[in-house]
């Protein structure tokens, strides 16, 4: 376990250094089996509380490389049909703590990517980083419910009805 990381936080999920291999295998499986439409990959190792700059720079690089591997293993035609929803189940504090890391916060992250996504834009609200915009003067406020965001992705990608989404 890297310094400052909570070993229990990943709940057994492999670290980002394994994402490239997992994504490559998953891309080939998806490309070879058109009946598969939905895949979840869980990545651990992001719950850092100390020396965050060094650990996150390695982890985020590995995640980026994993996403490139997924794109390449899917091939151009399948990538154009692909939507990625990348999210964290919790946010981090805005300010650094005493051990050069951050602590658990409220507002999280939700990124849409993929060949079918028009990128380069922020969808939703961002209230800024001033103390008055922060929850308890320490972290981002929750401005969107991840269930609504994932539901919109399922509706768009799979044609799932609002009624079915309510059940899911």
Coordinates of N, CA and C in Angstrom, one line a residue:
X1 N 0.8 -1.2 0.0 CA 0.0 0.0 0.0 C 0.9 1.2 0.0
X2 N 0.6 2.2 -0.9 CA 1.3 3.4 -0.9 C 1.1 4.2 0.3
X3 N 2.0 5.1 0.7 CA 1.9 5.9 1.9 C 0.7 6.8 1.7
X4 N -0.1 6.8 2.8 CA -1.3 7.7 2.8 C -2.5 7.1 2.3
X5 N -2.5 5.9 1.8 CA -3.7 5.3 1.2 C -4.3 4.4 2.2
X6 N -5.6 4.4 2.2 CA -6.4 3.5 3.1 C -6.6 2.2 2.4
X7 N -6.0 1.1 2.8 CA -6.1 -0.2 2.1 C -7.5 -0.8 2.0
X8 N -8.3 -0.4 3.0 CA -9.7 -0.9 3.0 C -10.6 -0.2 2.0
X9 N -10.2 1.0 1.6 CA -11.1 1.9 0.8 C -11.4 1.3 -0.6
X10 N -10.4 0.6 -1.2 CA -10.6 0.0 -2.5 C -11.6 -1.2 -2.6
X11 N -11.9 -1.7 -1.4 CA -12.8 -2.9 -1.4 C -12.4 -4.0 -2.3
X12 N -11.1 -4.2 -2.5 CA -10.7 -5.3 -3.3 C -10.5 -4.9 -4.8
X13 N -10.9 -3.7 -5.2 CA -10.7 -3.3 -6.6 C -9.2 -3.2 -6.9
X14 N -8.8 -3.6 -8.1 CA -7.4 -3.5 -8.5 C -7.0 -2.0 -8.7
X15 N -5.8 -1.8 -8.5 CA -5.2 -0.4 -8.7 C -5.2 0.0 -10.1
X16 N -5.0 1.3 -10.3 CA -5.0 1.8 -11.7 C -3.9 1.3 -12.6
X17 N -2.8 0.8 -11.9 CA -1.7 0.2 -12.8 C -2.2 -1.0 -13.5
X18 N -3.3 -1.6 -13.1 CA -3.9 -2.8 -13.8 C -5.0 -2.4 -14.8
X19 N -5.3 -1.2 -14.9 CA -6.4 -0.8 -15.7 C -6.2 -1.0 -17.2
X20 N -5.0 -0.7 -17.7 CA -4.6 -0.9 -19.1 C -4.9 -2.4 -19.5
X21 N -4.4 -3.3 -18.7 CA -4.7 -4.7 -19.1 C -6.2 -5.1 -19.0
X22 N -6.8 -4.6 -17.9 CA -8.3 -4.9 -17.8 C -9.0 -4.3 -19.0
X23 N -8.7 -3.0 -19.3 CA -9.4 -2.3 -20.3 C -9.2 -2.9 -21.7
X24 N -8.0 -3.4 -21.9 CA -7.7 -4.0 -23.2 C -8.4 -5.3 -23.4
X25 N -8.5 -6.1 -22.4 CA -9.3 -7.4 -22.4 C -10.8 -7.1 -22.6
X26 N -11.2 -6.1 -21.8 CA -12.7 -5.7 -21.9 C -13.0 -5.2 -23.3
X27 N -12.1 -4.4 -23.9 CA -12.4 -3.9 -25.2 C -12.5 -5.0 -26.3
X28 N -11.6 -6.0 -26.2 CA -11.6 -7.1 -27.1 C -12.9 -7.9 -26.9
X29 N -13.3 -8.1 -25.7 CA -14.5 -8.9 -25.4 C -15.7 -8.1 -26.0
X30 N -15.8 -6.8 -25.8 CA -16.9 -6.0 -26.3 C -17.0 -6.0 -27.8
X31 N -15.8 -5.9 -28.4 CA -15.8 -5.8 -29.8 C -16.2 -7.2 -30.4
X32 N -15.8 -8.2 -29.8 CA -16.1 -9.6 -30.3 C -17.5 -10.1 -29.9
X33 N -18.2 -9.4 -29.1 CA -19.6 -9.9 -28.7 C -20.5 -8.7 -28.7
X34 N -21.2 -8.4 -29.8 CA -22.1 -7.3 -29.9 C -23.3 -7.3 -28.9
X35 N -23.6 -8.5 -28.3 CA -24.7 -8.6 -27.4 C -24.4 -7.9 -26.1
X36 N -23.1 -7.7 -25.8 CA -22.7 -7.1 -24.5 C -22.8 -5.5 -24.7
X37 N -23.5 -4.9 -23.8 CA -23.7 -3.4 -24.0 C -23.3 -2.6 -22.8
X38 N -23.0 -3.2 -21.7 CA -22.7 -2.5 -20.5 C -21.7 -3.2 -19.7
X39 N -20.7 -2.4 -19.3 CA -19.5 -3.0 -18.5 C -19.2 -2.0 -17.4
X40 N -18.8 -2.6 -16.2 CA -18.3 -1.8 -15.1 C -16.9 -2.2 -14.8
X41 N -16.0 -1.2 -14.6 CA -14.7 -1.5 -14.2 C -14.5 -0.7 -12.9
X42 N -14.0 -1.3 -11.9 CA -13.8 -0.6 -10.6 C -12.3 -0.4 -10.4
X43 N -11.8 0.7 -10.1 CA -10.4 1.0 -9.9 C -10.2 1.5 -8.5
X44 N -9.3 0.9 -7.8 CA -8.9 1.4 -6.4 C -7.6 2.2 -6.4
X45 N -7.2 2.6 -5.3 CA -6.0 3.4 -5.1 C -6.1 4.9 -5.2
X46 N -7.3 5.4 -5.2 CA -7.5 6.8 -5.3 C -7.8 7.5 -4.0
X47 N -7.9 6.7 -2.9 CA -8.3 7.2 -1.6 C -7.0 7.6 -0.9
X48 N -6.4 8.7 -1.3 CA -5.1 9.2 -0.8 C -5.4 10.3 0.3
X49 N -4.6 10.2 1.3 CA -4.6 11.3 2.3 C -3.3 11.9 2.6
X50 N -2.3 11.5 2.0 CA -0.9 12.0 2.2 C -0.1 11.9 0.9
X51 N 0.8 12.9 0.7 CA 1.7 12.9 -0.5 C 0.9 12.7 -1.8
X52 N -0.2 13.4 -1.9 CA -1.1 13.2 -3.0 C -0.6 13.5 -4.3
X53 N 0.2 14.6 -4.4 CA 0.7 15.0 -5.7 C 1.5 13.8 -6.4
X54 N 2.4 13.2 -5.6 CA 3.1 12.1 -6.2 C 2.3 10.9 -6.6
X55 N 1.4 10.5 -5.6 CA 0.6 9.3 -5.9 C -0.4 9.5 -6.9
X56 N -1.1 10.6 -6.9 CA -2.1 10.9 -8.0 C -1.6 11.1 -9.3
X57 N -0.4 11.6 -9.4 CA 0.2 11.8 -10.7 C 0.5 10.4 -11.4
X58 N 0.9 9.5 -10.6 CA 1.1 8.1 -11.2 C -0.2 7.5 -11.5
X59 N -1.2 7.6 -10.6 CA -2.5 6.9 -10.7 C -3.2 7.5 -11.9
X60 N -3.3 8.8 -12.0 CA -4.0 9.4 -13.1 C -3.4 9.2 -14.5
X61 N -2.1 9.1 -14.5 CA -1.4 8.7 -15.7 C -1.8 7.3 -16.1
X62 N -1.8 6.3 -15.2 CA -2.2 5.0 -15.4 C -3.7 4.9 -15.9
X63 N -4.5 5.7 -15.3 CA -5.9 5.7 -15.8 C -6.0 6.2 -17.2
X64 N -5.3 7.3 -17.5 CA -5.3 7.8 -18.9 C -4.8 6.8 -19.9
X65 N -3.7 6.1 -19.5 CA -3.2 5.0 -20.4 C -4.2 3.9 -20.5
X66 N -4.9 3.5 -19.5 CA -6.0 2.5 -19.5 C -7.1 2.9 -20.5
X67 N -7.5 4.2 -20.4 CA -8.5 4.6 -21.3 C -8.1 4.6 -22.8
X68 N -6.8 4.9 -23.0 CA -6.3 4.8 -24.4 C -6.3 3.3 -24.8
X69 N -5.9 2.4 -23.9 CA -5.9 1.0 -24.3 C -7.3 0.5 -24.6
X70 N -8.3 1.0 -23.8 CA -9.7 0.6 -24.1 C -10.1 1.1 -25.5
X71 N -9.8 2.3 -25.8 CA -10.1 2.9 -27.1 C -9.5 2.1 -28.3
X72 N -8.2 1.8 -28.1 CA -7.5 1.0 -29.1 C -8.0 -0.4 -29.3
X73 N -8.3 -1.1 -28.2 CA -8.8 -2.4 -28.2 C -10.2 -2.5 -28.8
X74 N -11.0 -1.5 -28.6 CA -12.4 -1.5 -29.2 C -12.3 -1.3 -30.7
X75 N -11.4 -0.6 -31.2 CA -11.3 -0.3 -32.6 C -12.2 0.9 -32.9
X76 N -11.9 1.5 -34.1 CA -12.6 2.8 -34.4 C -14.1 2.7 -34.4
X77 N -14.7 1.7 -35.1 CA -16.1 1.6 -35.2 C -16.8 1.4 -33.9
X78 N -16.3 0.6 -33.0 CA -16.9 0.4 -31.7 C -16.7 1.6 -30.8
X79 N -15.5 2.2 -30.9 CA -15.2 3.4 -30.1 C -16.2 4.5 -30.4
X80 N -16.6 4.7 -31.7 CA -17.6 5.7 -32.0 C -18.9 5.5 -31.4
X81 N -19.3 4.3 -31.0 CA -20.5 3.9 -30.3 C -20.4 4.0 -28.8
X82 N -19.2 4.2 -28.3 CA -19.0 4.0 -26.9 C -19.2 5.3 -26.1
X83 N -19.8 5.1 -24.9 CA -19.9 6.2 -23.9 C -19.3 5.7 -22.6
X84 N -18.4 6.5 -22.1 CA -17.8 6.1 -20.8 C -18.3 7.1 -19.7
X85 N -18.8 6.5 -18.6 CA -19.1 7.3 -17.5 C -18.1 7.1 -16.4
X86 N -17.3 8.1 -16.1 CA -16.2 7.9 -15.1 C -16.6 8.7 -13.9
X87 N -16.7 8.1 -12.7 CA -17.1 8.7 -11.5 C -16.4 8.2 -10.3
X88 N -16.5 9.1 -9.3 CA -16.0 8.7 -8.0 C -17.2 8.7 -7.0
X89 N -17.2 7.8 -6.1 CA -18.3 7.7 -5.1 C -18.2 8.7 -4.0
X90 N -17.1 9.5 -3.9 CA -17.0 10.6 -2.9 C -16.1 11.6 -3.4
X91 N -16.2 12.8 -2.9 CA -15.3 13.9 -3.3 C -14.1 14.0 -2.3
X92 N -13.4 15.0 -2.5 CA -12.2 15.3 -1.7 C -12.3 16.8 -1.2
X93 N -11.6 17.1 -0.1 CA -11.6 18.5 0.3 C -10.9 19.3 -0.7
X94 N -11.2 20.6 -0.8 CA -10.5 21.5 -1.7 C -9.1 21.8 -1.2
X95 N -8.9 22.1 0.0 CA -7.6 22.4 0.6 C -6.8 21.2 1.0
X96 N -5.5 21.3 0.9 CA -4.6 20.3 1.3 C -4.6 20.2 2.8
X97 N -4.5 18.9 3.3 CA -4.4 18.7 4.7 C -2.9 18.8 5.2
X98 N -2.6 18.5 6.4 CA -1.3 18.6 7.0 C -0.3 17.6 6.5
X99 N -0.7 16.6 5.7 CA 0.2 15.5 5.2 C 0.3 15.6 3.7
X100 N 0.0 16.8 3.1 CA 0.1 17.0 1.7 C -0.9 16.1 0.9
X101 N -2.1 15.9 1.5 CA -3.1 15.1 0.8 C -4.4 15.9 1.0
X102 N -5.5 15.2 0.7 CA -6.8 15.7 1.0 C -7.7 14.6 1.7
X103 N -8.7 15.1 2.3 CA -9.6 14.2 3.1 C -10.9 14.0 2.3
X104 N -11.7 13.1 2.8 CA -13.0 12.9 2.2 C -13.9 14.1 2.2
X105 N -14.6 14.4 1.1 CA -15.4 15.5 1.0 C -16.8 15.1 0.4
X106 N -17.5 16.1 0.0 CA -18.9 15.9 -0.5 C -19.0 15.8 -2.0
X107 N -18.8 16.9 -2.7 CA -18.9 16.9 -4.2 C -17.9 16.0 -4.8
X108 N -18.4 15.2 -5.8 CA -17.6 14.2 -6.5 C -17.3 14.6 -7.9
X109 N -17.0 13.6 -8.7 CA -16.6 13.8 -10.1 C -17.5 12.9 -11.0
X110 N -17.9 13.4 -12.1 CA -18.6 12.6 -13.1 C -18.2 13.1 -14.4
X111 N -17.5 12.3 -15.2 CA -17.0 12.6 -16.5 C -17.6 11.7 -17.6
X112 N -18.1 12.3 -18.6 CA -18.5 11.5 -19.8 C -17.5 11.6 -20.9
X113 N -17.2 10.5 -21.5 CA -16.1 10.5 -22.5 C -16.5 9.4 -23.5
X114 N -15.8 9.3 -24.6 CA -16.0 8.3 -25.6 C -16.2 8.9 -27.0
X115 N -16.2 8.0 -27.9 CA -16.3 8.4 -29.3 C -17.6 9.1 -29.7
X116 N -18.7 8.8 -28.9 CA -20.0 9.4 -29.3 C -20.3 10.7 -28.4
X117 N -19.3 11.1 -27.7 CA -19.5 12.3 -26.8 C -18.8 13.5 -27.4
X118 N -19.5 14.6 -27.5 CA -18.9 15.9 -27.9 C -18.4 16.5 -26.6
X119 N -17.0 16.5 -26.5 CA -16.4 16.8 -25.3 C -15.9 18.3 -25.2
X120 N -15.1 18.5 -24.2 CA -14.5 19.8 -24.1 C -15.4 20.9 -23.5
X121 N -16.4 20.4 -22.7 CA -17.4 21.4 -22.1 C -17.8 20.9 -20.7
X122 N -18.2 21.8 -19.9 CA -18.8 21.5 -18.6 C -20.3 21.5 -18.7
X123 N -20.9 20.5 -18.2 CA -22.4 20.4 -18.2 C -22.8 20.5 -16.8
X124 N -23.6 21.4 -16.4 CA -24.0 21.5 -15.0 C -23.4 22.8 -14.4
X125 N -23.4 22.8 -13.1 CA -22.9 24.0 -12.4 C -21.6 23.8 -11.7
X126 N -20.9 24.9 -11.6 CA -19.7 24.9 -10.8 C -19.7 26.3 -10.1
X127 N -19.7 26.2 -8.8 CA -19.9 27.4 -8.0 C -18.6 28.1 -7.6
X128 N -17.5 27.5 -8.0 CA -16.2 28.1 -7.7 C -15.6 27.5 -6.4
X129 N -14.4 28.0 -6.1 CA -13.6 27.5 -4.9 C -13.6 28.5 -3.7
X130 N -14.3 29.6 -3.8 CA -14.3 30.6 -2.7 C -14.9 29.9 -1.5
X131 N -14.5 30.3 -0.3 CA -15.1 29.7 0.9 C -16.6 29.7 0.9
X132 N -17.2 30.8 0.4 CA -18.7 30.9 0.4 C -19.4 29.9 -0.5
X133 N -18.6 29.4 -1.5 CA -19.2 28.4 -2.4 C -19.0 27.0 -1.9
X134 N -18.2 26.8 -0.9 CA -17.9 25.5 -0.4 C -18.8 25.0 0.6
X135 N -19.0 23.7 0.7 CA -19.8 23.0 1.8 C -18.9 23.0 3.0
X136 N -19.4 23.6 4.1 CA -18.6 23.7 5.4 C -17.3 24.3 5.2
X137 N -17.1 25.2 4.2 CA -15.9 25.9 3.9 C -14.7 24.9 3.6
X138 N -15.0 23.7 3.2 CA -13.9 22.8 2.9 C -14.0 21.9 1.7
X139 N -15.2 21.7 1.1 CA -15.3 20.9 -0.1 C -16.4 21.3 -1.0
X140 N -16.4 20.8 -2.2 CA -17.4 21.2 -3.2 C -18.8 20.7 -2.7
X141 N -19.8 21.5 -3.0 CA -21.2 21.0 -2.8 C -21.6 20.0 -3.8
X142 N -22.5 19.1 -3.4 CA -23.1 18.2 -4.3 C -24.1 18.9 -5.2
X143 N -23.9 19.0 -6.5 CA -24.8 19.7 -7.3 C -25.6 18.8 -8.3
X144 N -25.3 17.6 -8.3 CA -26.0 16.6 -9.2 C -26.0 15.2 -8.5
X145 N -27.0 14.5 -8.7 CA -27.2 13.2 -8.2 C -26.6 12.2 -9.2
X146 N -25.7 11.3 -8.8 CA -25.0 10.4 -9.7 C -26.0 9.4 -10.3
X147 N -27.1 9.1 -9.6 CA -28.1 8.2 -10.1 C -28.8 8.9 -11.3
X148 N -29.1 10.2 -11.3 CA -29.7 10.9 -12.4 C -28.8 10.9 -13.6
X149 N -27.5 11.1 -13.3 CA -26.5 11.1 -14.4 C -26.4 9.8 -15.1
X150 N -26.2 8.7 -14.3 CA -26.1 7.4 -14.9 C -27.4 7.0 -15.6
X151 N -28.6 7.4 -15.0 CA -29.8 7.1 -15.6 C -30.0 7.8 -17.0
X152 N -29.5 9.0 -17.1 CA -29.5 9.7 -18.4 C -28.6 9.0 -19.4
X153 N -27.5 8.4 -19.0 CA -26.6 7.7 -19.9 C -27.3 6.4 -20.3
X154 N -27.9 5.7 -19.4 CA -28.6 4.4 -19.8 C -29.8 4.7 -20.7
X155 N -30.5 5.8 -20.5 CA -31.6 6.1 -21.3 C -31.2 6.4 -22.7
X156 N -30.1 7.2 -22.8 CA -29.6 7.6 -24.1 C -28.9 6.4 -24.9
X157 N -28.1 5.6 -24.2 CA -27.3 4.6 -24.8 C -28.2 3.3 -25.1
X158 N -29.1 3.0 -24.2 CA -29.8 1.7 -24.3 C -31.3 1.9 -24.5
X159 N -31.8 3.1 -24.5 CA -33.2 3.4 -24.8 C -34.1 2.9 -23.7
X160 N -33.6 2.9 -22.4 CA -34.4 2.5 -21.3 C -35.4 3.6 -21.0
X161 N -36.6 3.2 -20.7 CA -37.7 4.1 -20.4 C -37.5 4.7 -19.0
X162 N -38.2 5.9 -18.8 CA -38.2 6.5 -17.5 C -38.8 5.6 -16.5
X163 N -39.8 4.8 -16.8 CA -40.4 3.9 -15.9 C -39.4 2.8 -15.4
X164 N -38.7 2.2 -16.4 CA -37.7 1.2 -16.1 C -36.6 1.8 -15.3
X165 N -36.2 3.0 -15.6 CA -35.1 3.7 -14.8 C -35.5 3.9 -13.4
X166 N -36.8 4.2 -13.2 CA -37.3 4.4 -11.8 C -37.2 3.1 -11.0
X167 N -37.4 1.9 -11.7 CA -37.2 0.6 -11.1 C -35.8 0.3 -10.8
X168 N -34.9 0.6 -11.8 CA -33.5 0.3 -11.7 C -32.9 1.1 -10.6

